[in-house]
GROMACS .gro file of C-alpha atoms in nm:
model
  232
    1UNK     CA    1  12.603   6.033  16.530
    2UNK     CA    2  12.212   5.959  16.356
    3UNK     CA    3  12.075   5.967  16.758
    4UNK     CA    4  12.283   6.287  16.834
    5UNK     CA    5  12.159   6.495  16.493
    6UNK     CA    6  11.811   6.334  16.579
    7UNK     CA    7  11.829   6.479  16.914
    8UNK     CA    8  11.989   6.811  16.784
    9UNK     CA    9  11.671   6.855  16.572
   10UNK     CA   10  11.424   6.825  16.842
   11UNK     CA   11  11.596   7.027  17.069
   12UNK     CA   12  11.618   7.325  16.754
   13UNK     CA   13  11.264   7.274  16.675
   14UNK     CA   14  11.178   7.322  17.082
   15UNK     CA   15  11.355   7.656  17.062
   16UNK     CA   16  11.201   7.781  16.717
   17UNK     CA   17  10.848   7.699  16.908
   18UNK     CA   18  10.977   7.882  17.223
   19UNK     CA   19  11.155   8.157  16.989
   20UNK     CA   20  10.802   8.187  16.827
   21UNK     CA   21  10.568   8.145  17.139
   22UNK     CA   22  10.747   8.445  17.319
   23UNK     CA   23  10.770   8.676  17.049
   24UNK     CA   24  10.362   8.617  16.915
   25UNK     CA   25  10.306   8.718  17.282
   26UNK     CA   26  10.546   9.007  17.309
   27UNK     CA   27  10.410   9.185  16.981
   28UNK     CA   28  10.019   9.091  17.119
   29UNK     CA   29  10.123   9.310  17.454
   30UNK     CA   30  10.270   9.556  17.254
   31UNK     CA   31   9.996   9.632  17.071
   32UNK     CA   32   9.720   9.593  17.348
   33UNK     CA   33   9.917   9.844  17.533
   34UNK     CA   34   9.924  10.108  17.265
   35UNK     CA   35   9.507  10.047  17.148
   36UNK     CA   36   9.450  10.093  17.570
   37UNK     CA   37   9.623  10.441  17.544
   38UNK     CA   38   9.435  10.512  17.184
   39UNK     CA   39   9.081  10.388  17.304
   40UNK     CA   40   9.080  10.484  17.679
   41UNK     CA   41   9.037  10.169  17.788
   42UNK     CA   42   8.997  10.102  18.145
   43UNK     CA   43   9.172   9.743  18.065
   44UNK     CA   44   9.383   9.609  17.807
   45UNK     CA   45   9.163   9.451  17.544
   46UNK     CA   46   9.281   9.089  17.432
   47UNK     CA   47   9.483   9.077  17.085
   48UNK     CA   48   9.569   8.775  16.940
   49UNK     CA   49   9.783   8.739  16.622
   50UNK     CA   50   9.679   8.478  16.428
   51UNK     CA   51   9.852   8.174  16.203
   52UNK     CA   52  10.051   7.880  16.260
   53UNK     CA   53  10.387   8.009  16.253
   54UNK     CA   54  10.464   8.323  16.396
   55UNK     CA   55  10.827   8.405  16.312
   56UNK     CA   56  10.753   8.423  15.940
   57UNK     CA   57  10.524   8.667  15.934
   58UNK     CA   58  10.752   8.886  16.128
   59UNK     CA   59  11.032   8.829  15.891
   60UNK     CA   60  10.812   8.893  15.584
   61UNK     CA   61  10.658   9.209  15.743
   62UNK     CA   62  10.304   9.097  15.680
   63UNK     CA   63  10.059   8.942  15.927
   64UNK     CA   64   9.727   8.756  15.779
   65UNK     CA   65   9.488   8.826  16.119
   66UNK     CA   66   9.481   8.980  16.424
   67UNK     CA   67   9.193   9.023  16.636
   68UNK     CA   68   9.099   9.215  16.901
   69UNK     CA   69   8.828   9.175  17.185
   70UNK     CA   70   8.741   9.435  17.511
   71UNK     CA   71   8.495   9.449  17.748
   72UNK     CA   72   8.440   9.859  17.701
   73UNK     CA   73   8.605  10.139  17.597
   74UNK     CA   74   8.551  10.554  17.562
   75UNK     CA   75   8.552  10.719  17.260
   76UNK     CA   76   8.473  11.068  17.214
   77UNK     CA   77   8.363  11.061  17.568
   78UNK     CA   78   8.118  10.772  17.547
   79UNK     CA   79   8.155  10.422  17.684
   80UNK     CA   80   8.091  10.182  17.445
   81UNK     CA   81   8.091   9.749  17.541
   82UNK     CA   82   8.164   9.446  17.399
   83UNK     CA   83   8.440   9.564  17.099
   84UNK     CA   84   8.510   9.299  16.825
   85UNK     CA   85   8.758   9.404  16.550
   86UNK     CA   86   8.896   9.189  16.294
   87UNK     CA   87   9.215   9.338  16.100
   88UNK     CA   88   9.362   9.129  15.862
   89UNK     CA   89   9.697   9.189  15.556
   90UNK     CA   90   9.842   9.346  15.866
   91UNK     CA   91  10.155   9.540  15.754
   92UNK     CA   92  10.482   9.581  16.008
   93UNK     CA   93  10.841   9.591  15.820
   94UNK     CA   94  11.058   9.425  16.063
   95UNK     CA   95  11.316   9.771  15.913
   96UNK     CA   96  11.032   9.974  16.052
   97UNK     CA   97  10.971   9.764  16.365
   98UNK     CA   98  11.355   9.800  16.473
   99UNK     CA   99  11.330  10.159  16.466
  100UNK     CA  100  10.985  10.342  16.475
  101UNK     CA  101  10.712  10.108  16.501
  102UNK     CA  102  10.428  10.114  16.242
  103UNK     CA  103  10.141   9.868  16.208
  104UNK     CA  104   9.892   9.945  15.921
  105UNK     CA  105   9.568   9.673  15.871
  106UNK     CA  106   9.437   9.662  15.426
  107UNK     CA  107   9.099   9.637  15.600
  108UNK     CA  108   8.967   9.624  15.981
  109UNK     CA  109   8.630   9.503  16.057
  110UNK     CA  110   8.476   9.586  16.400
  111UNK     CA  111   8.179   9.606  16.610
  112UNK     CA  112   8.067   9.751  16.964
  113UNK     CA  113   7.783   9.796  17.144
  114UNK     CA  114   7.625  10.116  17.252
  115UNK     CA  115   7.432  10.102  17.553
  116UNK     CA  116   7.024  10.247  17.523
  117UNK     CA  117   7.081  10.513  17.824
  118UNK     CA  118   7.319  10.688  17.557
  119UNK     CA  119   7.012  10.787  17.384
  120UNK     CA  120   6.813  10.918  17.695
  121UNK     CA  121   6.897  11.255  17.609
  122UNK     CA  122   6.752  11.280  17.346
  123UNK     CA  123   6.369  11.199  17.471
  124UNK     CA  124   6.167  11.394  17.630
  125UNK     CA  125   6.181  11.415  18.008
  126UNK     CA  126   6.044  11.128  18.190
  127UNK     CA  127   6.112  10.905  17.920
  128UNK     CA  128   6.368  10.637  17.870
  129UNK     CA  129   6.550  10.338  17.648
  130UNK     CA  130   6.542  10.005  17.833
  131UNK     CA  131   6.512   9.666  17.692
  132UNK     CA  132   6.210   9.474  17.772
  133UNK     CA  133   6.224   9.071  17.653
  134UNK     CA  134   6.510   9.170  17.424
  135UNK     CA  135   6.397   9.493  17.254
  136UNK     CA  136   6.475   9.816  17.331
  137UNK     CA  137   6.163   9.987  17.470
  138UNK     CA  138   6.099  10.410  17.512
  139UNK     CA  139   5.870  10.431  17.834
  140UNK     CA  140   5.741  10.630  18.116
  141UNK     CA  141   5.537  10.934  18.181
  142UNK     CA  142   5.504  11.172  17.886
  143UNK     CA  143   5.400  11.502  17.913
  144UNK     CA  144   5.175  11.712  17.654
  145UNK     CA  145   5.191  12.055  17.742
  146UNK     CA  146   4.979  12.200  17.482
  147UNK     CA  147   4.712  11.950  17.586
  148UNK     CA  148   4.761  12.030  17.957
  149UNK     CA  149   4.782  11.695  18.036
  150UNK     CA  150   5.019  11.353  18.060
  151UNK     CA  151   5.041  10.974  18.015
  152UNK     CA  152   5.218  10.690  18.034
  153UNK     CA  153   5.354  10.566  17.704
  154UNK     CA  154   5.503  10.270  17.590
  155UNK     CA  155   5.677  10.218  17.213
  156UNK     CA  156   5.916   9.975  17.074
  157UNK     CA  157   6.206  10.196  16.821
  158UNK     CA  158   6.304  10.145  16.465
  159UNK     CA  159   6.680  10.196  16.430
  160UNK     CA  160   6.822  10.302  16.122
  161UNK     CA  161   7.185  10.484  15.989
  162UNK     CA  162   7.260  10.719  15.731
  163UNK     CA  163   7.621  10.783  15.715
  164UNK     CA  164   7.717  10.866  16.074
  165UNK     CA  165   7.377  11.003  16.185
  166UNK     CA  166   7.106  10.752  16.370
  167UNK     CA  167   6.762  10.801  16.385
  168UNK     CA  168   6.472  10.662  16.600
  169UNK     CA  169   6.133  10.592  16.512
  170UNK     CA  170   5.877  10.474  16.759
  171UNK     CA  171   5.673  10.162  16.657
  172UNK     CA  172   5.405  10.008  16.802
  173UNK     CA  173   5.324  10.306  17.056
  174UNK     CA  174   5.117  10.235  17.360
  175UNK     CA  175   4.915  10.476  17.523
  176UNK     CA  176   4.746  10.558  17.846
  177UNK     CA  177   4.376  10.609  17.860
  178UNK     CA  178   4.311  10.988  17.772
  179UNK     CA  179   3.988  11.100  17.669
  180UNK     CA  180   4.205  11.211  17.290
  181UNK     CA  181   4.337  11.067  17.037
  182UNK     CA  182   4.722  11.177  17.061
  183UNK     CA  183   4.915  10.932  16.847
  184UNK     CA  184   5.052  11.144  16.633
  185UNK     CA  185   5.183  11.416  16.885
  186UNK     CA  186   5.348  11.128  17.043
  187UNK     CA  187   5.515  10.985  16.792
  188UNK     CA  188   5.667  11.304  16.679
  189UNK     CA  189   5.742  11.361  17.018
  190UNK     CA  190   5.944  11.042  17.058
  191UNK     CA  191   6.124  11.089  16.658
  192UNK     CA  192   6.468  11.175  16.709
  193UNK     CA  193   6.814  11.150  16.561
  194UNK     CA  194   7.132  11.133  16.723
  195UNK     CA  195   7.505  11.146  16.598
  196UNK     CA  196   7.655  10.785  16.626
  197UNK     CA  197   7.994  10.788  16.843
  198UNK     CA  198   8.278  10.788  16.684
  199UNK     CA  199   8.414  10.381  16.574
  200UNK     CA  200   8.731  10.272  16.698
  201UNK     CA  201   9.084  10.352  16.444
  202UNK     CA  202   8.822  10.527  16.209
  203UNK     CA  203   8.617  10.330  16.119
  204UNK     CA  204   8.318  10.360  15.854
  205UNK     CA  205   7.936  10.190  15.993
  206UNK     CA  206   7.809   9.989  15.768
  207UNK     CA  207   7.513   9.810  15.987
  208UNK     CA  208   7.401   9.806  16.316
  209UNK     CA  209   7.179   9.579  16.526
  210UNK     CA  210   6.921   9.594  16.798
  211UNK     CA  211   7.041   9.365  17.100
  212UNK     CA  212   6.972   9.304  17.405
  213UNK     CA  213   7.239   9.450  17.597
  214UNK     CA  214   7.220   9.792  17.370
  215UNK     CA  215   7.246   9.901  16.969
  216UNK     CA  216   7.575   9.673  16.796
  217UNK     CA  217   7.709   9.878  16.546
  218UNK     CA  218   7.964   9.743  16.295
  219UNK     CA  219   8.180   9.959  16.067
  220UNK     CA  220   8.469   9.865  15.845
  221UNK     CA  221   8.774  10.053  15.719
  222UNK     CA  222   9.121  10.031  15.486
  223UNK     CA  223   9.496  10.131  15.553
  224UNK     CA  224   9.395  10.130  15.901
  225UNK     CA  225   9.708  10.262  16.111
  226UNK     CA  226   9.698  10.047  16.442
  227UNK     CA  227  10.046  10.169  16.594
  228UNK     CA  228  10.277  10.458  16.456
  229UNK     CA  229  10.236  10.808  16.437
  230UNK     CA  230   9.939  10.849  16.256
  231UNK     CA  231   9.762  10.595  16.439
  232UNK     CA  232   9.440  10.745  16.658
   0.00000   0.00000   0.00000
């Protein structure tokens, strides 16, 4: 009787850590499907939903992390790469769940990365954002009508945010030879601000960071709806 109740346990603990297994991975699908139809994504990003036990966060209705991780996405018609999001005191009734689905996150911190060419536009013509050794770098061939001439410039940019407007300053501006001094024309030439694209499920920036690859932004939010009707 002890060996069969011993063997009765094992077997209900395999099927609790089955039971749990499939339905962690179930409710991660679910939700990468809906964020690929919210964020346009061309894949479905990876969530994972974490803590040891899954089950009894779904009976209690509240979930302590889940995080999310894609490649690229489009928001408000620009591609953004490499999207990090954190959401934890995730909140999903299991009442709510069985009928209309709702997912709300207490806070969600995220990240992307916006790529340099998103800022082209906003230089003159002929020059462009690239990254040289790591740093983004404005360069090419700048012309100065009201001099009647042009030159090849070089300048490293100064991010910096104010709410959800970002503006560039050129720093350590490199100029070809010209008979002038034209420094300042330049520089005010190559000052501009742009409006940051919109963060993924609303979210506030708080920093951003000069990479490699392009400008990381990171933004943070509260009551963040991440399925249900009022999710965007």
């Amino acid at each position: 009787m002890r060996k069969f109740l011993v063997v009765f346990l094992i077997l209900l603990a395999a099927l609790v850590v089955v039971a749990d297994i499939g339905a962690r991975s179930f409710a991660q699908n679910t939700l990468a499907e809906r964020l690929t139809q919210q964020m346009e994504m061309s894949e479905e990003p990876d969530v994972s939903i974490e803590g040891w036990a899954f089950l009894p966060q779904v009976l209690s209705g509240t979930y302590t992390e889940v995080n999310i991780n894609a490649d690229s996405a489009t928001m408000s018609g620009v591609t953004v790469d490499q999207i990090e999001a954190t959401a934890s005191d995730v909140e999903a009734p299991l009442s709510d769940l069985m009928s209309q689905p709702t997912v709300v996150a207490g806070e969600v911190d995220g990240s992307f990365v916006v790529p340099y060419s998103y800022f082209n536009p906003y230089l003159p013509e002929g020059m462009t954002i690239s990254t040289e050794d790591g740093e983004p770098r404005i360069s090419g061939e700048l012309a100065l009508p009201e001099r009647g001439v042009s030159t090849s410039v070089s300048s490293g940019g100064e991010f910096t945010v104010d709410g959800d407007v970002l503006s560039v300053t050129p720093v350590d501006i490199q100029i070809g030879d010209l008979p002038i001094d034209v420094s300042d024309q330049v520089s005010g030439m190559l000052t501009f601000s742009a409006q940051v694209p919109e963060l993924p499920l609303g979210l506030t920036v708080t920093d951003m960071e000069a990479t490699s690859n392009g400008l990381r932004i990171t933004g943070t939010g509260t009551d963040v709806p991440l399925m249900g009707t009022e999710a965007a």
